[in-house]
């Protein structure tokens, strides 16, 4: 969405705090206050998809000792149970099922962070009928994930 699209639903403010935390002029009408808010939003740093993805991955790799796992193919090569990768955990399925080959790199994985390309077009997570009706139903997306495979649990995850 555009910067104005993100904040476009906010009403103009009179005499209250604006997006940047400064007081709007009490004499400013709603249009002037909204323009003031938009200018402050426009001056903020852009967060495009690459920045969101790299910030997420970098946080877990640099601060939480996770290994980076690149996205697996959208069409899984060796999983006949799904047509498309539909969740970030698909590439780790052998770990969750306890069927990982001991000689596989997955066998020694304790923590991982990934950005998995996904397609949802049927089954339990069928979003296909809702595509185009609103701004949040899509069939192709990236799912960011941080994973622990028996290394830490809920308490450390929320710290």
mmCIF file of C-alpha atoms in Angstrom, residues 24-150:
data_model
loop_
_atom_site.group_PDB
_atom_site.id
_atom_site.type_symbol
_atom_site.label_atom_id
_atom_site.label_comp_id
_atom_site.label_asym_id
_atom_site.label_seq_id
_atom_site.Cartn_x
_atom_site.Cartn_y
_atom_site.Cartn_z
ATOM 1 C CA UNK A 24 -1.486 20.197 15.942
ATOM 2 C CA UNK A 25 -2.627 23.793 15.814
ATOM 3 C CA UNK A 26 -6.007 24.176 17.575
ATOM 4 C CA UNK A 27 -7.110 26.374 14.674
ATOM 5 C CA UNK A 28 -6.210 23.786 12.025
ATOM 6 C CA UNK A 29 -9.177 22.176 10.370
ATOM 7 C CA UNK A 30 -9.397 18.452 9.640
ATOM 8 C CA UNK A 31 -7.883 18.840 6.158
ATOM 9 C CA UNK A 32 -4.885 20.815 7.447
ATOM 10 C CA UNK A 33 -4.348 18.350 10.317
ATOM 11 C CA UNK A 34 -4.557 15.364 7.946
ATOM 12 C CA UNK A 35 -2.070 17.029 5.561
ATOM 13 C CA UNK A 36 0.247 17.681 8.510
ATOM 14 C CA UNK A 37 0.018 14.005 9.541
ATOM 15 C CA UNK A 38 0.650 12.793 5.968
ATOM 16 C CA UNK A 39 3.733 15.003 5.656
ATOM 17 C CA UNK A 40 5.146 13.493 8.852
ATOM 18 C CA UNK A 41 4.419 9.951 7.622
ATOM 19 C CA UNK A 42 5.984 10.727 4.224
ATOM 20 C CA UNK A 43 9.172 11.869 5.952
ATOM 21 C CA UNK A 44 9.571 8.549 7.769
ATOM 22 C CA UNK A 45 11.865 5.866 6.445
ATOM 23 C CA UNK A 46 10.373 3.518 3.839
ATOM 24 C CA UNK A 47 9.917 -0.117 4.841
ATOM 25 C CA UNK A 48 9.724 -2.029 1.584
ATOM 26 C CA UNK A 49 9.420 -5.811 1.473
ATOM 27 C CA UNK A 50 13.195 -6.316 1.290
ATOM 28 C CA UNK A 51 13.780 -4.243 4.410
ATOM 29 C CA UNK A 52 11.024 -6.008 6.365
ATOM 30 C CA UNK A 53 12.384 -9.432 5.364
ATOM 31 C CA UNK A 54 16.049 -8.644 6.063
ATOM 32 C CA UNK A 55 15.294 -6.929 9.390
ATOM 33 C CA UNK A 56 13.317 -9.956 10.575
ATOM 34 C CA UNK A 57 15.927 -12.507 9.455
ATOM 35 C CA UNK A 58 18.869 -10.441 10.721
ATOM 36 C CA UNK A 59 17.271 -10.036 14.151
ATOM 37 C CA UNK A 60 16.963 -13.779 14.700
ATOM 38 C CA UNK A 61 20.324 -14.670 13.133
ATOM 39 C CA UNK A 62 22.328 -11.940 14.883
ATOM 40 C CA UNK A 63 20.506 -11.733 18.238
ATOM 41 C CA UNK A 64 18.887 -15.119 18.806
ATOM 42 C CA UNK A 65 21.439 -17.574 17.336
ATOM 43 C CA UNK A 66 19.116 -18.835 14.585
ATOM 44 C CA UNK A 67 20.403 -20.269 11.312
ATOM 45 C CA UNK A 68 19.043 -18.725 8.141
ATOM 46 C CA UNK A 69 17.099 -21.199 5.985
ATOM 47 C CA UNK A 70 16.369 -19.912 2.494
ATOM 48 C CA UNK A 71 12.915 -20.406 1.032
ATOM 49 C CA UNK A 72 12.305 -23.896 -0.256
ATOM 50 C CA UNK A 73 10.714 -24.227 -3.713
ATOM 51 C CA UNK A 74 7.053 -23.235 -3.964
ATOM 52 C CA UNK A 75 6.394 -26.631 -5.549
ATOM 53 C CA UNK A 76 7.926 -29.128 -3.099
ATOM 54 C CA UNK A 77 10.294 -31.595 -4.735
ATOM 55 C CA UNK A 78 10.014 -34.447 -2.265
ATOM 56 C CA UNK A 79 6.685 -34.035 -0.474
ATOM 57 C CA UNK A 80 3.814 -35.709 -2.329
ATOM 58 C CA UNK A 81 1.318 -34.660 0.372
ATOM 59 C CA UNK A 82 1.076 -31.020 -0.761
ATOM 60 C CA UNK A 83 0.837 -29.402 -4.169
ATOM 61 C CA UNK A 84 2.364 -26.064 -3.093
ATOM 62 C CA UNK A 85 4.286 -24.789 -0.070
ATOM 63 C CA UNK A 86 1.419 -23.248 1.896
ATOM 64 C CA UNK A 87 3.195 -22.443 5.173
ATOM 65 C CA UNK A 88 6.613 -21.435 6.449
ATOM 66 C CA UNK A 89 7.046 -24.743 8.244
ATOM 67 C CA UNK A 90 6.802 -26.988 5.156
ATOM 68 C CA UNK A 91 10.553 -27.257 4.664
ATOM 69 C CA UNK A 92 10.916 -28.372 8.311
ATOM 70 C CA UNK A 93 8.189 -31.023 8.110
ATOM 71 C CA UNK A 94 10.645 -33.955 8.487
ATOM 72 C CA UNK A 95 11.823 -32.472 11.798
ATOM 73 C CA UNK A 96 8.271 -32.101 13.126
ATOM 74 C CA UNK A 97 7.354 -35.622 12.002
ATOM 75 C CA UNK A 98 10.541 -37.160 13.421
ATOM 76 C CA UNK A 99 11.483 -38.548 10.006
ATOM 77 C CA UNK A 100 14.539 -36.399 9.262
ATOM 78 C CA UNK A 101 17.512 -38.276 7.816
ATOM 79 C CA UNK A 102 20.316 -38.183 10.447
ATOM 80 C CA UNK A 103 22.844 -37.281 7.732
ATOM 81 C CA UNK A 104 20.713 -34.343 6.522
ATOM 82 C CA UNK A 105 21.606 -30.748 7.487
ATOM 83 C CA UNK A 106 18.124 -30.567 9.036
ATOM 84 C CA UNK A 107 19.124 -33.178 11.637
ATOM 85 C CA UNK A 108 21.426 -30.789 13.499
ATOM 86 C CA UNK A 109 19.203 -27.711 13.175
ATOM 87 C CA UNK A 110 18.153 -26.296 16.564
ATOM 88 C CA UNK A 111 16.937 -22.794 15.606
ATOM 89 C CA UNK A 112 15.992 -21.388 12.215
ATOM 90 C CA UNK A 113 14.638 -18.194 10.671
ATOM 91 C CA UNK A 114 13.152 -18.156 7.205
ATOM 92 C CA UNK A 115 11.047 -16.342 4.671
ATOM 93 C CA UNK A 116 9.082 -18.990 2.809
ATOM 94 C CA UNK A 117 7.334 -18.269 -0.485
ATOM 95 C CA UNK A 118 3.822 -19.745 -0.207
ATOM 96 C CA UNK A 119 0.767 -20.367 -2.361
ATOM 97 C CA UNK A 120 -2.649 -21.084 -0.894
ATOM 98 C CA UNK A 121 -5.193 -22.213 -3.411
ATOM 99 C CA UNK A 122 -7.210 -25.004 -1.814
ATOM 100 C CA UNK A 123 -7.799 -27.184 1.221
ATOM 101 C CA UNK A 124 -7.989 -25.948 4.804
ATOM 102 C CA UNK A 125 -6.306 -22.621 4.001
ATOM 103 C CA UNK A 126 -8.253 -21.899 0.823
ATOM 104 C CA UNK A 127 -8.119 -18.145 0.229
ATOM 105 C CA UNK A 128 -8.820 -18.434 -3.499
ATOM 106 C CA UNK A 129 -12.523 -17.524 -3.233
ATOM 107 C CA UNK A 130 -11.658 -14.338 -1.296
ATOM 108 C CA UNK A 131 -8.938 -12.992 -3.623
ATOM 109 C CA UNK A 132 -9.815 -9.558 -4.939
ATOM 110 C CA UNK A 133 -12.660 -8.949 -2.479
ATOM 111 C CA UNK A 134 -10.431 -7.130 -0.011
ATOM 112 C CA UNK A 135 -6.828 -6.022 0.449
ATOM 113 C CA UNK A 136 -5.556 -8.963 2.506
ATOM 114 C CA UNK A 137 -6.526 -12.178 0.699
ATOM 115 C CA UNK A 138 -3.800 -13.308 -1.679
ATOM 116 C CA UNK A 139 -2.728 -16.664 -3.014
ATOM 117 C CA UNK A 140 1.032 -15.927 -3.245
ATOM 118 C CA UNK A 141 2.898 -14.468 -0.274
ATOM 119 C CA UNK A 142 5.998 -14.837 1.873
ATOM 120 C CA UNK A 143 5.669 -16.129 5.403
ATOM 121 C CA UNK A 144 8.334 -15.059 7.908
ATOM 122 C CA UNK A 145 9.145 -17.596 10.589
ATOM 123 C CA UNK A 146 11.386 -18.170 13.576
ATOM 124 C CA UNK A 147 11.667 -21.783 14.668
ATOM 125 C CA UNK A 148 12.972 -23.748 17.617
ATOM 126 C CA UNK A 149 13.369 -27.495 17.321
ATOM 127 C CA UNK A 150 13.453 -28.461 20.988
#
